XYZ file of N, CA, C and O in Angstrom:
852
model
N 75.806 13.488 177.807
C 76.812 13.697 176.725
C 75.848 14.256 175.445
O 74.881 13.691 175.044
N 76.680 15.178 174.918
C 76.239 15.797 173.683
C 76.769 14.807 172.595
O 77.991 14.787 172.443
N 75.889 14.200 171.809
C 76.409 13.292 170.565
C 76.155 13.916 169.330
O 75.030 14.607 169.256
N 76.890 13.533 168.333
C 76.819 14.049 166.974
C 77.064 12.957 165.873
O 77.923 12.062 166.090
N 75.918 12.960 164.918
C 76.190 12.186 163.758
C 76.194 12.949 162.409
O 75.385 13.934 162.295
N 77.237 12.862 161.773
C 77.378 13.524 160.490
C 76.910 12.774 159.244
O 77.218 11.636 159.247
N 76.096 13.383 158.283
C 75.907 12.880 156.926
C 76.326 13.751 155.901
O 76.440 14.941 155.987
N 76.575 13.063 154.683
C 76.992 14.043 153.570
C 75.780 13.577 152.548
O 75.643 12.590 152.099
N 75.145 14.757 152.058
C 73.907 14.609 151.474
C 74.153 15.411 150.047
O 74.987 16.448 150.132
N 73.195 15.079 149.136
C 73.053 15.791 147.793
C 74.296 15.918 146.940
O 75.317 15.371 147.208
N 74.053 16.498 145.710
C 75.175 16.625 144.771
C 76.401 17.450 145.201
O 77.569 17.199 144.956
N 76.279 18.301 146.342
C 77.410 19.028 146.709
C 78.068 18.335 147.998
O 78.964 19.028 148.593
N 77.641 17.335 148.408
C 78.264 16.532 149.383
C 78.219 17.383 150.698
O 79.187 17.551 151.518
N 77.131 17.897 151.069
C 76.825 18.785 152.152
C 76.830 18.166 153.514
O 76.052 17.103 153.465
N 77.433 18.723 154.459
C 77.327 17.943 155.879
C 76.204 18.356 156.531
O 76.046 19.539 156.883
N 75.399 17.419 156.869
C 74.155 17.624 157.790
C 74.535 16.869 158.973
O 75.102 15.870 159.153
N 74.260 17.568 160.335
C 74.532 17.213 161.573
C 73.215 16.856 162.264
O 72.421 17.671 162.418
N 73.260 15.687 162.903
C 72.230 15.262 163.796
C 72.793 15.458 165.249
O 73.833 14.635 165.568
N 72.352 16.256 166.180
C 73.002 16.580 167.640
C 71.923 16.274 168.661
O 70.852 16.785 168.545
N 72.300 15.460 169.541
C 71.452 15.175 170.588
C 72.071 14.944 171.920
O 73.371 14.677 172.082
N 71.224 15.085 172.975
C 71.463 14.803 174.363
C 71.138 13.200 174.678
O 70.037 12.826 174.557
N 72.243 12.679 174.988
C 72.174 11.290 175.123
C 71.238 10.805 176.345
O 70.863 9.642 176.367
N 71.089 11.675 177.263
C 70.185 11.527 178.316
C 68.653 11.701 178.060
O 67.955 10.869 178.196
N 68.526 12.864 177.547
C 66.957 13.030 177.203
C 66.600 12.603 175.773
O 65.478 12.540 175.604
N 67.433 12.440 175.019
C 67.329 12.079 173.694
C 66.735 13.075 172.825
O 66.051 12.870 171.541
N 66.688 14.357 173.406
C 66.170 15.522 172.406
C 67.214 15.913 171.520
O 68.492 15.833 171.817
N 66.956 16.377 170.318
C 67.852 16.513 169.316
C 67.527 17.834 168.603
O 66.306 18.349 168.466
N 68.580 18.149 167.588
C 68.332 19.153 166.738
C 68.931 18.717 165.532
O 69.915 17.888 165.456
N 68.693 19.299 164.362
C 69.442 18.959 162.963
C 69.950 20.165 162.442
O 69.163 21.196 162.318
N 71.060 20.153 162.077
C 72.006 21.381 161.695
C 72.054 21.249 160.025
O 72.586 20.153 159.683
N 71.462 22.056 159.354
C 71.718 22.180 157.857
C 71.182 20.916 157.216
O 71.961 20.129 156.550
N 69.967 20.603 157.242
C 69.512 19.218 156.715
C 69.492 19.312 155.220
O 68.582 20.058 154.533
N 70.417 18.634 154.506
C 70.484 18.745 153.151
C 70.087 17.532 152.097
O 70.338 17.488 150.953
N 69.236 16.801 152.915
C 68.714 15.523 151.987
C 67.867 15.988 150.904
O 66.986 16.677 151.170
N 68.306 15.607 149.865
C 67.508 16.093 148.594
C 66.821 14.732 147.927
O 65.746 14.982 147.503
N 67.290 13.640 147.998
C 66.766 12.289 147.325
C 65.825 11.699 148.305
O 66.399 11.591 149.471
N 64.863 10.798 147.865
C 64.158 10.040 148.682
C 64.996 9.044 149.743
O 64.751 8.785 150.793
N 66.060 8.489 149.060
C 66.847 7.703 149.664
C 67.401 8.249 150.898
O 67.859 7.717 151.940
N 67.906 9.633 150.715
C 68.660 10.392 151.813
C 67.736 10.645 152.761
O 68.014 10.621 154.021
N 66.493 10.940 152.522
C 65.199 11.185 153.527
C 65.023 9.981 154.347
O 64.938 9.978 155.618
N 64.911 8.783 153.721
C 64.786 7.602 154.303
C 65.840 7.209 155.203
O 65.662 6.855 156.513
N 66.996 7.611 154.671
C 68.214 6.973 155.715
C 68.276 7.781 156.738
O 68.466 7.385 158.088
N 67.881 9.127 156.740
C 68.080 10.061 157.857
C 66.865 9.739 159.004
O 66.943 9.605 160.069
N 65.569 9.580 158.535
C 64.529 9.068 159.215
C 64.777 7.804 160.010
O 64.327 7.632 161.097
N 65.371 6.952 159.298
C 65.573 5.642 160.036
C 66.517 5.870 161.013
O 66.440 5.184 162.204
N 67.613 6.657 160.905
C 68.629 6.888 162.146
C 67.745 7.440 163.298
O 68.098 7.077 164.247
N 67.202 8.510 163.050
C 66.416 9.120 164.058
C 65.617 8.053 164.847
O 65.372 8.102 166.145
N 64.761 7.085 163.901
C 63.849 6.089 164.699
C 64.669 5.226 165.395
O 64.378 4.885 166.592
N 65.745 4.614 164.751
C 66.661 3.652 165.522
C 67.188 4.159 166.764
O 67.426 3.454 167.880
N 67.648 5.492 166.874
C 68.192 6.153 167.975
C 67.058 6.534 169.026
O 67.496 6.864 170.145
N 65.840 6.613 168.502
C 64.699 7.016 169.377
C 64.684 8.513 169.846
O 64.419 8.896 170.911
N 65.308 9.360 168.849
C 65.448 10.781 169.163
C 64.146 11.435 168.990
O 63.221 11.279 168.171
N 64.041 12.585 169.711
C 62.887 13.532 169.626
C 63.497 14.851 169.133
O 64.089 15.673 169.754
N 63.255 15.035 167.713
C 63.733 16.471 167.096
C 62.947 17.524 167.620
O 61.842 17.360 167.442
N 63.634 18.612 167.924
C 62.748 19.803 168.369
C 63.273 20.927 167.710
O 62.686 21.989 167.892
N 64.132 20.960 166.647
C 64.485 22.184 166.012
C 65.355 21.891 164.714
O 66.135 20.868 164.863
N 65.204 22.723 163.577
C 66.010 22.714 162.622
C 66.732 24.019 162.590
O 66.128 24.990 162.621
N 68.026 24.023 162.635
C 68.999 25.008 162.768
C 69.749 25.089 161.583
O 70.638 24.347 161.347
N 69.628 26.436 160.868
C 70.315 26.430 159.596
C 71.413 27.465 159.849
O 71.402 28.670 160.422
N 72.836 27.026 159.504
C 73.908 28.151 159.523
C 73.686 29.071 158.333
O 74.218 30.130 158.478
N 72.984 28.747 157.368
C 72.573 29.700 156.235
C 71.596 28.808 155.269
O 71.331 27.848 155.520
N 71.042 29.599 154.398
C 70.045 29.042 153.649
C 70.385 29.082 152.128
O 69.373 29.021 151.416
N 71.590 28.753 151.950
C 71.746 28.406 150.354
C 71.211 27.031 150.187
O 71.201 26.107 151.066
N 70.875 26.773 149.101
C 70.074 25.626 148.724
C 70.508 24.226 149.212
O 69.630 23.395 149.664
N 71.843 24.067 149.206
C 72.375 22.572 149.341
C 72.194 22.462 150.868
O 72.186 21.255 151.488
N 72.104 23.502 151.814
C 72.039 23.241 153.318
C 70.759 23.364 153.827
O 70.418 22.985 154.858
N 69.501 23.565 152.832
C 68.248 23.425 153.457
C 67.286 22.560 152.567
O 66.159 22.828 152.695
N 67.898 21.663 151.647
C 66.829 20.844 150.743
C 65.921 20.021 151.662
O 64.624 19.836 151.367
N 66.282 19.629 152.877
C 65.419 18.682 153.736
C 64.834 19.484 154.902
O 64.188 18.736 155.559
N 64.874 20.865 154.943
C 64.343 21.574 156.075
C 62.801 21.511 156.158
O 62.347 21.143 157.266
N 62.112 21.495 154.931
C 60.667 21.413 155.163
C 60.131 19.899 155.402
O 59.388 19.974 156.377
N 61.000 19.164 155.004
C 60.557 17.645 155.356
C 60.840 17.496 156.923
O 59.734 16.859 157.489
N 61.769 18.052 157.398
C 61.932 17.903 159.057
C 60.934 18.556 159.605
O 60.162 18.083 160.740
N 60.650 19.926 159.398
C 59.907 20.786 160.104
C 58.250 20.201 160.001
O 57.598 20.198 161.100
N 57.995 19.436 158.796
C 56.664 19.059 158.735
C 56.490 17.695 159.339
O 55.566 17.327 160.196
N 57.483 16.717 159.295
C 57.288 15.481 159.769
C 57.448 15.283 161.201
O 56.740 14.691 162.042
N 58.369 16.294 161.802
C 58.749 16.237 163.380
C 57.909 17.255 164.080
O 58.102 17.683 165.289
N 57.207 18.460 163.359
C 56.435 19.446 163.802
C 57.318 20.324 164.591
O 57.194 20.723 165.752
N 58.488 20.863 163.989
C 59.351 21.816 164.508
C 59.772 22.941 163.817
O 59.416 23.059 162.566
N 60.166 24.031 164.389
C 60.526 25.187 163.712
C 61.834 25.241 162.929
O 62.668 24.482 163.211
N 61.831 26.018 161.905
C 63.114 26.346 160.992
C 63.746 27.571 161.583
O 63.187 28.464 161.462
N 64.839 27.496 162.200
C 65.628 28.496 162.832
C 66.784 29.056 161.945
O 67.526 28.234 161.584
N 66.874 30.228 161.552
C 67.858 30.984 160.767
C 67.919 32.396 160.942
O 67.017 32.971 161.493
N 69.053 33.006 160.526
C 69.036 34.459 160.708
C 68.172 35.172 159.601
O 68.158 34.785 158.392
N 67.603 36.111 159.831
C 66.633 36.683 158.965
C 67.280 37.174 157.784
O 66.564 37.454 156.705
N 68.570 37.601 157.773
C 69.238 38.258 156.708
C 69.464 37.186 155.495
O 69.693 37.614 154.408
N 69.066 35.898 155.684
C 69.303 34.822 154.906
C 67.903 34.478 154.442
O 67.703 33.541 153.454
N 66.719 35.283 154.738
C 65.513 34.872 154.306
C 65.133 34.652 152.797
O 64.463 33.813 152.256
N 65.834 35.678 152.040
C 65.612 35.643 150.675
C 66.126 34.211 150.038
O 65.572 33.861 148.997
N 67.191 33.637 150.427
C 67.582 32.508 149.974
C 66.635 31.336 150.161
O 66.397 30.524 149.405
N 65.989 31.204 151.391
C 64.854 30.350 151.677
C 63.712 30.652 150.535
O 63.181 29.656 150.146
N 63.397 31.666 150.407
C 62.043 32.064 149.536
C 62.596 31.866 148.107
O 61.612 31.516 147.364
N 63.721 31.865 147.563
C 64.097 31.773 146.035
C 64.830 30.266 145.963
O 65.482 30.142 144.970
N 64.508 29.311 146.791
C 65.332 28.066 146.599
C 65.024 27.393 145.198
O 65.930 26.753 144.645
N 63.655 27.444 144.781
C 63.596 26.895 143.405
C 64.417 27.717 142.430
O 64.748 26.975 141.359
N 64.466 28.929 142.262
C 65.453 29.576 141.484
C 66.780 29.306 141.466
O 67.588 28.954 140.421
N 67.340 28.962 142.727
C 68.714 28.453 143.013
C 68.811 27.076 142.248
O 69.853 26.880 141.727
N 67.804 26.118 142.513
C 67.817 25.005 142.051
C 67.982 24.892 140.317
O 68.628 24.241 139.691
N 67.065 25.951 139.915
C 67.105 26.031 138.523
C 68.555 26.229 137.766
O 68.925 25.837 136.817
N 69.286 27.195 138.513
C 70.449 27.712 138.139
C 71.552 26.396 138.005
O 72.443 26.431 137.375
N 71.234 25.414 138.977
C 72.302 24.250 139.131
C 71.628 23.000 138.324
O 72.201 21.901 138.325
N 70.318 23.326 137.685
C 69.875 22.229 136.855
C 69.237 21.061 137.843
O 69.172 19.949 137.444
N 68.867 21.529 138.946
C 68.217 20.624 140.083
C 66.810 20.719 139.903
O 66.222 21.785 139.575
N 65.916 19.658 140.192
C 64.621 19.780 140.254
C 64.027 20.916 140.976
O 64.513 21.278 141.900
N 62.979 21.606 140.401
C 62.564 22.945 141.008
C 61.286 22.863 141.546
O 60.490 23.781 141.782
N 60.781 21.555 142.077
C 59.614 21.502 142.795
C 59.886 21.536 144.249
O 58.883 21.345 145.123
N 60.846 21.994 144.792
C 61.071 22.279 146.261
C 60.463 23.700 146.662
O 60.709 24.447 146.133
N 59.709 23.488 147.750
C 58.959 24.516 148.281
C 59.819 25.585 148.992
O 60.812 25.069 149.498
N 59.342 26.874 149.088
C 60.184 27.879 149.653
C 60.482 27.293 151.179
O 59.628 26.754 151.812
N 61.547 27.877 151.671
C 61.863 27.421 153.118
C 61.732 28.778 153.944
O 62.409 29.726 153.705
N 60.738 28.808 154.812
C 60.421 29.840 155.627
C 61.000 29.782 157.100
O 60.901 28.764 157.838
N 61.578 30.935 157.515
C 62.195 30.871 158.861
C 61.043 31.238 159.725
O 60.191 31.969 159.618
N 60.865 30.089 160.785
C 59.885 30.231 161.684
C 60.389 30.721 163.115
O 59.605 30.915 164.053
N 61.663 30.594 163.289
C 62.347 31.063 164.512
C 63.530 31.915 164.046
O 64.602 31.129 163.787
N 63.493 33.230 164.142
C 64.698 33.975 163.950
C 65.737 33.736 164.853
O 65.522 33.564 166.061
N 66.973 33.735 164.287
C 68.274 33.604 165.205
C 69.018 34.812 165.030
O 69.153 35.141 163.855
N 69.614 35.337 166.248
C 70.510 36.448 166.100
C 71.741 36.241 166.905
O 71.725 35.083 167.843
N 72.651 37.038 166.767
C 74.168 36.740 167.517
C 73.860 36.771 169.015
O 73.050 37.644 169.613
N 74.268 35.741 169.643
C 74.081 35.703 171.152
C 73.029 34.821 171.639
O 72.928 34.598 172.936
N 72.092 34.541 170.778
C 70.909 33.499 171.043
C 71.545 32.326 171.507
O 72.693 31.741 171.047
N 70.758 31.597 172.434
C 71.066 30.210 172.861
C 70.100 29.165 172.210
O 68.751 29.382 172.505
N 70.645 28.211 171.689
C 69.737 26.890 171.253
C 70.003 25.734 172.324
O 71.159 25.524 172.663
N 68.954 25.271 172.870
C 69.024 24.257 173.699
C 68.727 22.748 173.128
O 67.933 22.638 172.199
N 69.731 21.870 173.647
C 69.482 20.594 173.107
C 69.574 19.743 174.400
O 70.577 19.416 174.894
N 68.206 19.496 174.946
C 68.051 18.746 176.147
C 68.865 19.554 177.214
O 68.447 20.754 177.496
N 69.848 19.174 177.976
C 70.497 19.871 178.928
C 71.600 20.718 178.514
O 72.218 21.189 179.425
N 71.911 20.766 177.239
C 72.946 21.519 176.658
C 72.557 22.778 176.042
O 71.635 22.848 175.400
N 73.579 23.653 176.001
C 73.111 25.097 175.435
C 74.246 25.267 174.264
O 75.517 25.022 174.397
N 73.826 25.817 173.117
C 74.591 25.960 171.973
C 74.558 27.462 171.712
O 73.337 27.865 171.381
N 75.599 28.042 171.611
C 75.533 29.562 171.341
C 75.713 29.743 169.874
O 76.273 29.146 168.978
N 74.890 30.829 169.448
C 74.584 31.324 168.106
C 75.617 32.419 168.013
O 75.541 33.362 168.722
N 76.486 32.318 166.872
C 77.389 33.418 166.600
C 77.114 33.812 165.108
O 77.142 33.019 164.076
N 76.934 35.129 164.763
C 76.688 35.779 163.407
C 78.039 35.941 162.721
O 79.167 36.614 163.204
N 78.116 35.198 161.519
C 79.177 35.327 160.768
C 78.944 35.630 159.210
O 79.002 34.894 158.305
N 78.454 37.072 159.122
C 78.281 37.264 157.573
C 79.627 37.399 156.898
O 80.742 37.548 157.366
N 79.426 37.128 155.483
C 80.615 37.186 154.605
C 80.258 36.129 153.522
O 80.406 36.473 152.313
N 79.987 34.833 153.966
C 79.695 33.644 152.923
C 78.234 34.057 152.423
O 77.954 34.129 151.218
N 77.199 34.429 153.441
C 76.069 35.079 153.201
C 75.861 36.027 154.251
O 76.349 35.900 155.250
N 74.610 36.828 154.090
C 74.520 37.949 155.035
C 74.156 37.296 156.350
O 74.403 38.018 157.402
N 73.322 36.256 156.196
C 72.856 35.727 157.605
C 73.656 34.445 158.058
O 73.198 33.755 158.839
N 74.794 34.294 157.653
C 75.551 33.130 158.085
C 75.861 33.124 159.466
O 76.039 34.042 160.302
N 75.697 31.779 160.155
C 75.763 31.579 161.415
C 76.787 30.351 161.885
O 76.998 29.697 161.076
N 77.241 30.482 162.984
C 77.978 29.340 163.521
C 77.359 29.022 164.925
O 76.711 29.837 165.459
N 77.345 27.700 165.026
C 76.854 27.182 166.298
C 78.060 26.658 167.240
O 78.614 25.648 166.746
N 78.207 27.165 168.445
C 79.209 26.769 169.251
C 78.680 25.880 170.496
O 77.953 26.564 171.197
N 79.120 24.735 170.790
C 78.992 24.090 172.045
C 80.172 24.048 172.880
O 81.036 23.241 172.509
N 80.204 24.647 173.933
C 81.236 24.761 174.979
C 81.583 23.274 175.592
O 82.424 22.753 175.650
N 80.275 22.503 175.880
C 80.426 21.213 176.508
C 80.912 20.307 175.687
O 81.883 19.508 175.989
N 80.652 20.385 174.284
C 81.161 19.415 173.368
C 82.568 19.978 172.596
O 83.090 19.237 171.865
N 82.881 21.164 173.011
C 84.167 21.771 172.581
C 84.106 21.742 171.094
O 85.213 21.444 170.356
N 83.018 22.129 170.410
C 82.863 22.029 168.990
C 81.964 23.205 168.507
O 81.224 23.878 169.138
N 82.402 23.627 167.273
C 81.609 24.678 166.521
C 81.314 24.141 165.050
O 82.124 23.536 164.518
N 79.960 24.317 164.877
C 79.645 24.090 163.441
C 79.665 25.210 162.725
O 78.918 26.490 162.960
N 80.649 25.519 161.848
C 80.819 26.596 161.141
C 80.322 26.991 159.736
O 80.472 28.063 159.195
N 79.283 26.017 159.219
C 78.658 26.272 158.187
C 79.655 26.437 156.938
O 80.821 25.638 157.064
N 79.292 27.139 156.170
C 80.469 27.490 154.996
C 81.361 28.714 155.081
O 81.795 29.187 154.253
N 81.521 29.119 156.468
C 82.483 30.162 156.593
C 83.758 29.623 156.751
O 84.756 30.363 156.125
N 84.085 28.614 157.377
C 85.662 28.019 157.610
C 85.555 26.544 157.413
O 84.734 25.899 157.768
N 86.638 26.093 156.367
C 86.781 24.790 156.150
C 87.908 24.345 156.530
O 89.049 25.287 156.938
N 88.384 23.159 156.539
C 89.863 22.858 156.734
C 90.773 23.351 155.506
O 90.499 22.895 154.377
N 91.614 24.215 155.895
C 92.482 24.670 154.811
C 91.785 25.587 153.728
O 92.409 25.849 152.646
N 90.631 26.179 154.091
C 90.008 26.985 153.007
C 88.839 27.668 153.943
O 88.720 27.685 155.163
N 88.228 28.694 153.029
C 87.178 29.405 153.629
C 85.846 29.427 152.602
O 86.122 28.878 151.485
N 84.894 29.968 152.932
C 83.681 29.884 152.135
C 83.653 30.847 150.882
O 84.593 31.821 150.970
N 83.334 30.558 149.817
C 83.058 31.524 148.772
C 82.544 32.732 148.903
O 81.407 32.730 149.828
N 82.687 33.673 148.345
C 82.229 35.210 148.499
C 81.733 35.808 147.249
O 81.367 36.848 147.268
N 81.472 34.897 146.196
C 81.124 35.566 144.812
C 79.600 35.185 144.637
O 79.075 35.590 143.588
N 78.720 34.769 145.684
C 77.419 34.621 145.519
C 76.679 35.870 146.160
O 77.366 36.661 146.681
N 75.415 35.854 145.828
C 74.708 36.918 146.259
C 74.809 37.384 147.744
O 74.789 36.390 148.669
N 75.205 38.610 148.103
C 75.378 38.895 149.510
C 76.723 38.628 150.125
O 76.990 38.776 151.197
N 77.631 37.922 149.471
C 78.759 37.578 149.780
C 79.883 38.733 149.808
O 79.822 39.707 149.104
N 80.821 38.783 150.887
C 81.722 39.779 151.084
C 82.966 39.388 151.657
O 82.942 38.886 152.872
N 84.126 39.152 151.041
C 85.407 38.544 151.467
C 85.840 39.280 152.673
O 86.222 38.682 153.685
N 86.008 40.627 152.640
C 86.418 41.353 153.721
C 85.560 41.105 155.171
O 86.046 40.798 156.155
N 84.369 40.985 154.847
C 83.486 40.671 155.869
C 83.545 39.324 156.527
O 83.608 39.164 157.637
N 83.763 38.322 155.565
C 83.980 36.849 156.022
C 85.250 36.725 156.797
O 85.258 36.190 157.884
N 86.362 37.503 156.214
C 87.622 37.181 156.990
C 87.516 37.941 158.292
O 88.152 37.343 159.275
N 86.873 38.901 158.539
C 86.669 39.524 159.908
C 85.788 38.595 160.675
O 86.213 38.596 162.003
N 84.795 38.233 160.099
C 83.858 37.197 160.932
C 84.703 36.092 161.541
O 84.499 35.599 162.729
N 85.402 35.300 160.639
C 86.251 34.424 161.251
C 87.281 34.585 162.185
O 87.353 34.187 163.284
N 87.947 35.819 162.006
C 89.021 36.339 163.042
C 88.206 36.683 164.409
O 88.614 36.290 165.550
N 87.151 37.257 164.233
C 86.425 37.740 165.473
C 85.457 36.638 166.264
O 85.252 36.910 167.462
N 84.899 35.782 165.282
C 83.755 34.884 165.992
C 84.322 33.482 166.092
O 83.579 32.623 166.916
N 85.346 32.998 165.161
C 85.893 31.737 165.249
C 87.192 31.495 165.886
O 87.308 30.754 166.891
N 88.153 32.313 165.487
C 89.480 32.306 165.974
C 89.533 32.884 167.537
O 90.700 32.903 168.035
N 88.513 33.470 167.986
C 88.354 33.667 169.575
C 87.877 32.509 170.401
O 87.933 32.845 171.529
N 87.607 31.486 169.718
C 87.184 30.257 170.563
C 88.336 29.605 171.083
O 89.532 29.959 170.617
N 88.182 28.726 172.237
C 89.239 28.072 172.544
C 90.003 27.152 171.335
O 89.385 26.690 170.470
N 91.341 27.284 171.373
C 92.071 26.844 170.295
C 92.105 25.287 169.921
O 92.153 24.936 168.717
N 91.617 24.592 170.964
C 91.464 23.217 170.733
C 90.157 22.725 170.133
O 89.648 21.580 170.203
N 89.312 23.855 169.963
C 87.870 23.736 169.566
C 88.004 22.818 168.189
O 88.363 23.185 167.282
N 86.920 21.824 168.040
C 86.941 21.145 166.997
C 85.780 22.030 166.007
O 84.808 22.408 166.467
N 86.199 21.855 164.697
C 85.437 22.657 163.595
C 84.677 21.565 162.869
O 85.365 20.917 162.175
N 83.498 21.617 162.720
C 82.521 20.755 161.951
C 82.194 21.719 160.772
O 80.976 22.479 161.077
N 82.637 21.674 159.737
C 82.268 22.574 158.572
C 80.917 22.001 157.725
O 80.616 20.915 157.970
N 80.561 22.788 156.878
C 79.235 22.614 156.051
C 79.722 21.571 154.671
O 78.975 21.052 154.193
N 80.931 21.496 154.608
C 81.590 20.453 153.595
C 82.911 19.979 153.907
O 83.685 20.629 154.581
N 83.276 18.929 153.771
C 84.675 18.447 153.748
C 84.777 17.954 155.193
O 83.933 17.784 156.061
N 86.148 17.624 155.670
C 86.575 16.994 156.878
C 86.633 18.054 157.928
O 86.462 19.290 157.847
N 86.574 17.646 159.251
C 86.830 18.449 160.323
C 88.086 19.136 160.524
O 89.104 18.504 159.901
N 88.255 19.964 161.388
C 89.556 20.532 161.745
C 89.484 21.057 162.915
O 88.694 20.766 163.774
N 90.511 21.908 163.397
C 90.497 22.535 164.722
C 90.820 24.066 164.510
O 91.410 24.504 163.453
N 90.377 24.757 165.440
C 90.566 26.352 165.379
C 92.164 26.514 165.345
O 92.629 27.168 164.491
N 92.890 25.870 166.094
C 94.404 26.052 166.270
C 94.999 25.546 164.740
O 95.939 26.333 164.294
N 94.592 24.620 164.199
C 95.070 24.304 162.778
C 94.896 25.385 161.860
O 95.586 25.667 161.057
N 93.623 25.918 161.829
C 93.209 27.003 160.940
C 94.132 28.107 161.218
O 94.453 29.024 160.308
N 94.308 28.674 162.382
C 95.042 29.744 162.859
C 96.435 29.759 162.280
O 97.038 30.522 161.796
N 97.058 28.615 162.412
C 98.378 28.029 162.146
C 98.627 27.925 160.634
O 99.853 28.280 160.070
N 97.691 27.316 159.820
C 97.965 27.048 158.492
C 97.035 27.198 157.510
O 97.243 26.950 156.423
N 95.993 27.896 157.729
C 94.760 28.233 156.678
C 95.615 29.146 155.815
O 95.872 30.346 156.179
N 95.657 28.890 154.485
C 96.443 29.823 153.580
C 95.651 31.145 153.131
O 96.218 31.906 152.530
N 94.297 31.030 153.605
C 93.408 32.376 153.141
C 93.384 33.388 154.421
O 92.888 34.397 154.311
N 94.037 32.728 155.517
C 93.782 33.706 156.674
C 95.257 34.121 157.355
O 96.229 33.560 157.121
């Protein structure tokens, strides 16, 4: 069984997801947002208590709130940071992003060590997760779809009753709407959507009632 634990971290209440195969205990981390020491400790304690073996950091995108904890996990668990190359600029300039929000600026650049592209497959033990490219919120925005778990991790592209902002560097509203229509709304309608912020939803709920779509 593919299991998922959700955390809400940092000032932005960003959703970090720990995803693992309950048989092999192999795991990935999607969008590690822990900024404070207590958040890092909480996350590491859960990994230890569950006996998980993390083998990848998978980023839906590299805006600061989604990758505060990426370097910690990469170093502590000796794993790659996987993201779309079109978002590399955000990882390189994370200190500048922090300064704009008045957040501590001692965070090191986040380097992509495993590039991800549309159609790639991420493995979590015996499970396969499909990578889908959704530019619009950011140029390298990605979603991760698990057919077995009937779940898509949508990052900041699609939220419950909302969509991602497009007024940041590289954002494009027309592109985002097209991405959602072609890469998310084509998934099975009962697919659970786990977004980068806020509560979960389903594809059919957003098709029927999202005011932006």
